[in-house]
Short mmCIF file of C-alpha atoms in Angstrom, two decimals:
data_model
loop_
_atom_site.label_atom_id
_atom_site.label_comp_id
_atom_site.label_asym_id
_atom_site.label_seq_id
_atom_site.Cartn_x
_atom_site.Cartn_y
_atom_site.Cartn_z
CA ALA A 680 -42.19 -166.44 216.62
CA LYS A 681 -40.66 -167.24 213.28
CA PHE A 682 -39.33 -163.72 212.97
CA ALA A 683 -37.80 -163.94 216.47
CA SER A 684 -36.20 -167.31 215.62
CA ALA A 685 -34.70 -166.03 212.44
CA TYR A 686 -33.32 -163.02 214.17
CA LEU A 687 -31.62 -165.07 216.79
CA ARG A 688 -30.02 -167.47 214.45
CA PRO A 689 -26.15 -167.37 214.58
CA GLY A 690 -24.43 -165.59 211.80
CA ASN A 691 -26.81 -162.59 211.49
CA SER A 692 -24.98 -159.36 210.73
CA ASN A 693 -23.70 -157.57 213.78
CA ARG A 694 -24.64 -154.27 212.15
CA LEU A 695 -28.25 -155.40 211.85
CA THR A 696 -28.22 -156.28 215.60
CA ARG A 697 -27.21 -152.68 216.39
CA ARG A 698 -30.49 -151.38 214.97
CA LYS A 699 -33.60 -151.16 217.03
CA THR A 700 -35.73 -154.26 216.35
CA ALA A 701 -39.25 -155.25 217.59
CA MET A 702 -40.52 -158.74 217.46
CA THR A 703 -44.26 -159.04 218.31
CA ARG A 704 -46.21 -162.27 218.62
CA GLY A 705 -49.46 -161.96 216.71
CA ALA A 706 -48.73 -158.40 215.60
CA CYS A 707 -46.40 -156.42 213.26
CA GLY A 708 -42.68 -156.88 212.99
CA TYR A 709 -40.48 -153.83 212.86
CA ILE A 710 -36.84 -153.00 212.14
CA GLY A 711 -36.39 -149.34 212.97
CA LYS A 712 -39.51 -147.64 211.49
CA LYS A 713 -40.03 -150.14 208.69
CA ILE A 714 -43.12 -152.34 208.99
CA PHE A 715 -43.21 -155.89 207.53
CA PRO A 716 -46.86 -156.30 206.52
CA GLY A 717 -46.34 -159.99 205.72
CA PHE A 718 -45.67 -160.77 209.42
CA PRO A 719 -48.51 -162.93 210.92
CA GLY A 720 -51.34 -160.71 212.31
CA CYS A 721 -49.90 -157.51 211.02
CA GLU A 722 -52.33 -154.72 210.13
CA PRO A 723 -51.94 -151.14 209.18
CA ALA A 724 -51.18 -149.02 212.20
CA MET A 725 -54.18 -146.68 211.51
CA GLU A 726 -56.60 -149.55 211.66
CA ARG A 727 -55.32 -150.87 215.09
CA THR A 728 -57.03 -149.87 218.35
CA ALA A 729 -54.82 -148.06 220.74
CA VAL A 730 -54.40 -149.80 224.04
CA SER A 731 -52.67 -148.66 227.29
CA THR A 732 -49.19 -150.31 227.62
CA THR A 733 -46.28 -150.35 229.91
CA THR A 734 -42.72 -150.84 228.69
CA ILE A 735 -39.85 -152.13 230.73
CA HIS A 736 -36.41 -151.47 229.25
CA PHE A 737 -34.17 -154.27 230.57
CA VAL A 738 -30.53 -153.12 230.36
CA ARG A 739 -27.63 -155.52 230.77
CA HIS A 740 -24.67 -154.08 232.81
CA GLY A 741 -21.46 -153.04 231.08
CA LYS A 742 -18.19 -155.00 230.99
CA VAL A 743 -16.76 -155.89 234.38
CA TYR A 744 -13.17 -155.63 235.50
CA ASN A 745 -12.10 -159.34 235.94
CA PRO A 746 -8.36 -159.80 235.16
CA ASP A 747 -8.41 -163.27 236.78
CA HIS A 748 -11.32 -164.43 234.52
CA LEU A 749 -13.28 -165.75 237.39
CA LEU A 750 -16.99 -166.62 237.29
CA TYR A 751 -18.08 -163.87 239.64
CA GLU A 752 -21.77 -164.68 239.77
CA ARG A 753 -23.21 -162.84 242.83
CA LEU A 754 -19.78 -162.15 244.50
CA PRO A 755 -19.24 -158.68 245.84
CA ASP A 756 -16.64 -156.17 244.62
CA PHE A 757 -16.83 -156.92 240.89
CA HIS A 758 -17.05 -153.48 239.37
CA LEU A 759 -17.25 -152.02 235.85
CA SER A 760 -13.98 -151.79 233.97
CA ASP A 761 -13.03 -148.49 232.27
CA ARG A 762 -14.54 -149.87 229.09
CA GLY A 763 -17.62 -151.11 230.92
CA ARG A 764 -18.12 -147.59 232.31
CA ARG A 765 -17.90 -146.13 228.81
CA MET A 766 -20.44 -148.73 227.66
CA ALA A 767 -22.80 -147.70 230.38
CA GLU A 768 -22.43 -144.03 229.44
CA ALA A 769 -23.10 -144.79 225.76
CA THR A 770 -26.23 -146.55 226.72
CA GLY A 771 -27.27 -143.82 229.11
CA ALA A 772 -26.71 -141.24 226.39
CA TYR A 773 -28.96 -143.33 224.07
CA ILE A 774 -31.66 -143.54 226.69
CA ALA A 775 -31.47 -139.82 227.44
CA ALA A 776 -31.82 -139.02 223.76
CA ASP A 777 -34.70 -141.41 223.00
CA PRO A 778 -38.09 -139.60 223.27
CA ALA A 779 -39.81 -142.62 224.80
CA MET A 780 -37.11 -143.98 226.96
CA ASN A 781 -36.30 -140.62 228.50
CA ARG A 782 -39.86 -140.48 229.79
CA SER A 783 -39.21 -143.42 232.08
CA VAL A 784 -40.56 -142.79 235.57
CA ALA A 785 -38.51 -145.28 237.52
CA ILE A 786 -35.22 -147.16 237.47
CA PHE A 787 -34.45 -150.47 239.19
CA SER A 788 -31.39 -152.64 239.33
CA SER A 789 -30.01 -155.77 240.75
CA PRO A 790 -28.27 -155.07 244.07
CA LEU A 791 -24.76 -156.13 242.69
CA ASP A 792 -22.05 -153.48 242.04
CA ARG A 793 -21.90 -153.81 238.29
CA THR A 794 -25.63 -153.20 237.82
CA ARG A 795 -25.80 -150.37 240.22
CA GLU A 796 -22.80 -148.69 238.55
CA THR A 797 -24.46 -149.09 235.10
CA ALA A 798 -27.75 -147.62 236.52
CA GLY A 799 -25.74 -144.74 237.91
CA ALA A 800 -24.27 -143.89 234.56
CA ILE A 801 -27.83 -144.04 233.03
CA LEU A 802 -29.06 -141.71 235.75
CA GLU A 803 -26.20 -139.23 235.13
CA ALA A 804 -27.44 -138.91 231.54
CA LEU A 805 -31.21 -139.09 232.16
CA ASN A 806 -31.70 -136.88 235.13
CA PRO A 807 -30.62 -133.61 233.44
CA VAL A 808 -33.12 -134.25 230.67
CA ARG A 809 -35.90 -134.69 233.27
CA GLU A 810 -34.78 -131.64 235.18
CA ALA A 811 -34.86 -129.59 231.95
CA ARG A 812 -38.52 -130.57 231.72
CA GLY A 813 -39.14 -129.50 235.24
CA GLU A 814 -39.34 -133.15 236.48
CA GLN A 815 -37.81 -134.58 239.69
CA PRO A 816 -34.67 -136.64 239.24
CA LEU A 817 -35.05 -140.34 239.46
CA GLU A 818 -33.45 -142.34 242.25
CA LEU A 819 -32.29 -145.99 241.94
CA ALA A 820 -34.12 -148.77 243.71
CA THR A 821 -32.73 -152.35 243.89
CA ASP A 822 -34.58 -155.68 243.74
CA GLU A 823 -33.30 -159.15 244.47
CA ARG A 824 -35.68 -160.68 241.86
CA ILE A 825 -33.50 -159.28 238.98
CA ILE A 826 -30.16 -160.42 240.51
CA GLU A 827 -27.63 -162.65 238.58
CA ALA A 828 -28.33 -166.34 238.32
CA ARG A 829 -27.12 -168.63 241.13
CA ASN A 830 -24.09 -170.70 239.92
CA GLU A 831 -22.14 -173.39 241.73
CA PHE A 832 -18.91 -172.45 239.87
CA ARG A 833 -18.77 -169.01 241.50
CA GLY A 834 -15.25 -167.85 242.24
CA LYS A 835 -13.69 -170.45 239.89
CA ARG A 836 -11.79 -169.97 236.74
CA ILE A 837 -13.61 -172.36 234.50
CA GLY A 838 -11.42 -174.45 232.13
CA HIS A 839 -8.17 -173.86 234.02
CA GLY A 840 -6.40 -175.57 236.95
CA GLU A 841 -8.64 -176.82 239.72
CA GLY A 842 -11.63 -175.08 238.19
CA ALA A 843 -11.47 -177.26 235.03
CA LEU A 844 -14.82 -178.94 234.32
CA TRP A 845 -13.26 -182.43 234.48
CA ARG A 846 -11.64 -182.02 237.97
CA ASN A 847 -12.85 -182.44 241.44
CA GLY A 848 -16.25 -183.76 240.40
CA ASN A 849 -17.13 -180.56 238.57
CA TRP A 850 -18.37 -182.58 235.58
CA ARG A 851 -21.40 -183.64 237.66
CA LEU A 852 -22.69 -180.15 237.51
CA VAL A 853 -22.65 -179.88 233.68
CA THR A 854 -24.73 -182.91 232.80
CA ASN A 855 -27.57 -180.80 231.43
CA LEU A 856 -26.64 -177.53 229.63
CA TYR A 857 -30.29 -177.00 228.72
CA LYS A 858 -31.72 -176.94 232.29
CA PRO A 859 -28.95 -175.92 233.37
CA SER A 860 -27.55 -178.42 236.05
CA TRP A 861 -24.97 -176.17 237.69
CA GLY A 862 -27.27 -173.89 239.74
CA GLU A 863 -30.49 -171.98 239.42
CA THR A 864 -32.58 -173.33 236.56
CA TYR A 865 -33.78 -171.15 233.77
CA ARG A 866 -37.32 -171.76 234.83
CA GLN A 867 -36.58 -170.50 238.31
CA ILE A 868 -34.80 -167.42 236.96
CA ALA A 869 -37.69 -166.58 234.51
CA ALA A 870 -40.24 -166.98 237.26
CA ARG A 871 -38.68 -164.47 239.61
CA VAL A 872 -38.06 -161.92 236.85
CA GLY A 873 -41.66 -162.49 235.65
CA ASP A 874 -42.93 -161.93 239.12
CA PHE A 875 -41.05 -158.59 239.30
CA ALA A 876 -42.30 -157.53 235.79
CA ASP A 877 -45.93 -158.42 236.50
CA GLU A 878 -45.76 -156.33 239.72
CA LYS A 879 -44.24 -153.32 237.81
CA VAL A 880 -46.67 -153.46 234.91
CA ARG A 881 -49.48 -153.13 237.46
CA GLU A 882 -47.66 -150.45 239.37
CA PHE A 883 -46.83 -148.24 236.33
CA PRO A 884 -49.69 -148.46 233.84
CA GLY A 885 -49.06 -146.51 230.63
CA ARG A 886 -45.47 -145.79 231.58
CA HIS A 887 -41.89 -146.65 230.83
CA ILE A 888 -39.38 -147.93 233.40
CA ILE A 889 -35.65 -148.89 233.27
CA VAL A 890 -34.47 -152.21 234.82
CA VAL A 891 -30.64 -152.97 234.95
CA SER A 892 -30.05 -156.64 235.25
CA HIS A 893 -27.91 -159.52 233.97
CA GLU A 894 -27.61 -161.61 230.84
CA SER A 895 -29.28 -164.75 232.02
CA PRO A 896 -32.25 -163.28 233.87
CA ILE A 897 -33.03 -160.93 230.83
CA PHE A 898 -32.74 -163.54 228.17
CA SER A 899 -34.32 -166.44 230.16
CA TYR A 900 -37.42 -164.26 230.79
CA ARG A 901 -37.55 -162.95 227.25
CA HIS A 902 -37.25 -166.53 225.82
CA MET A 903 -40.07 -167.59 228.11
CA LEU A 904 -42.35 -164.88 226.77
CA GLU A 905 -41.49 -165.55 223.12
CA THR A 906 -41.55 -169.43 223.15
CA GLY A 907 -43.54 -170.44 226.16
CA HIS A 908 -40.46 -171.91 227.86
CA PRO A 909 -37.31 -170.46 229.39
CA GLU A 910 -34.82 -173.22 228.56
CA HIS A 911 -32.29 -172.18 225.80
CA TRP A 912 -28.69 -172.68 224.67
CA MET A 913 -26.62 -170.03 226.48
CA PHE A 914 -24.29 -169.71 223.39
CA LEU A 915 -27.24 -168.28 221.35
CA ARG A 916 -28.36 -165.49 223.70
CA HIS A 917 -29.00 -162.11 222.18
CA THR A 918 -28.13 -159.91 225.19
CA ALA A 919 -24.84 -157.95 224.54
CA LEU A 920 -23.18 -155.97 227.28
CA ALA A 921 -25.00 -152.69 227.96
CA SER A 922 -27.70 -153.61 225.44
CA ILE A 923 -31.41 -152.73 225.99
CA THR A 924 -34.22 -155.39 225.62
CA SER A 925 -37.50 -153.41 225.71
CA ILE A 926 -40.62 -155.45 226.44
CA THR A 927 -44.09 -153.78 226.15
CA TYR A 928 -47.18 -155.22 227.92
CA SER A 929 -50.85 -154.59 227.52
CA ASN A 930 -52.23 -153.02 230.71
CA GLU A 931 -55.56 -154.69 230.00
CA THR A 932 -54.25 -158.33 229.83
CA GLY A 933 -50.70 -158.02 231.27
CA ARG A 934 -49.39 -160.04 228.33
CA MET A 935 -46.50 -159.07 226.15
CA VAL A 936 -47.28 -156.96 223.11
CA SER A 937 -43.82 -156.63 221.66
CA VAL A 938 -40.05 -157.02 222.22
CA ALA A 939 -37.40 -154.65 221.00
CA TYR A 940 -33.72 -154.75 221.15
CA VAL A 941 -30.83 -152.31 220.66
CA ASP A 942 -27.09 -152.39 221.34
CA PRO A 943 -25.94 -148.73 221.83
CA ALA A 944 -22.44 -149.68 223.15
CA ALA A 945 -21.62 -152.04 220.23
CA ASP A 946 -18.73 -149.83 219.03
CA VAL A 947 -17.40 -148.81 222.43
CA GLU A 948 -13.65 -149.65 222.83
#
């Protein structure tokens, strides 16, 4: 937990965040292939008993085309921008080249346009790798439990004109940034994502799967696993556009074994 807190602290190098990092409660901490033996509970890999695990790779969608700077929430017809498409392609290429991730046996996404388009770019990169191994191509399935958080400011341009927080009673919705008070709570968000994850861990024992979702659902759920509660400050989230948060679970207990994070699209312009 201390390792995770330190890593999330503002001011950490962006270059460090681009490297694959694992944070494990009660196990070893990793950056890339380096092991930190001083991390609580860390033991040499050769002495640890192998257990069956499932890994869910949570991918945040790429950048959205939003010239009016609206809070689009769950509104339809908000698609990836040109840069967002390139971000999704970069992440797809990363997944296709990764020897563990490219063994994923299923891909799910939120039903919104931006996540389905990001998932489509991943499939364009991943399916040729599968076909080269003689495997059937994957097809996208959507699930409402991993959709964007509900937000009462949907369709508004926050901070400007009638959408300003101090107008039309909007201030009443922002009395609690920690809960938050303007829509679906972090606890509700984490609970539905957790329900989805628990189901998929049971459905795909010993496998990897890919899940394309949104910033708040991914981080609220991750924060709940790491700290025991999903409430957090939104400004300290560690979920960049088109990034991958990989959570590994024990198939015996269903509990989290490790969390890893990588940002393949960090340099995409």
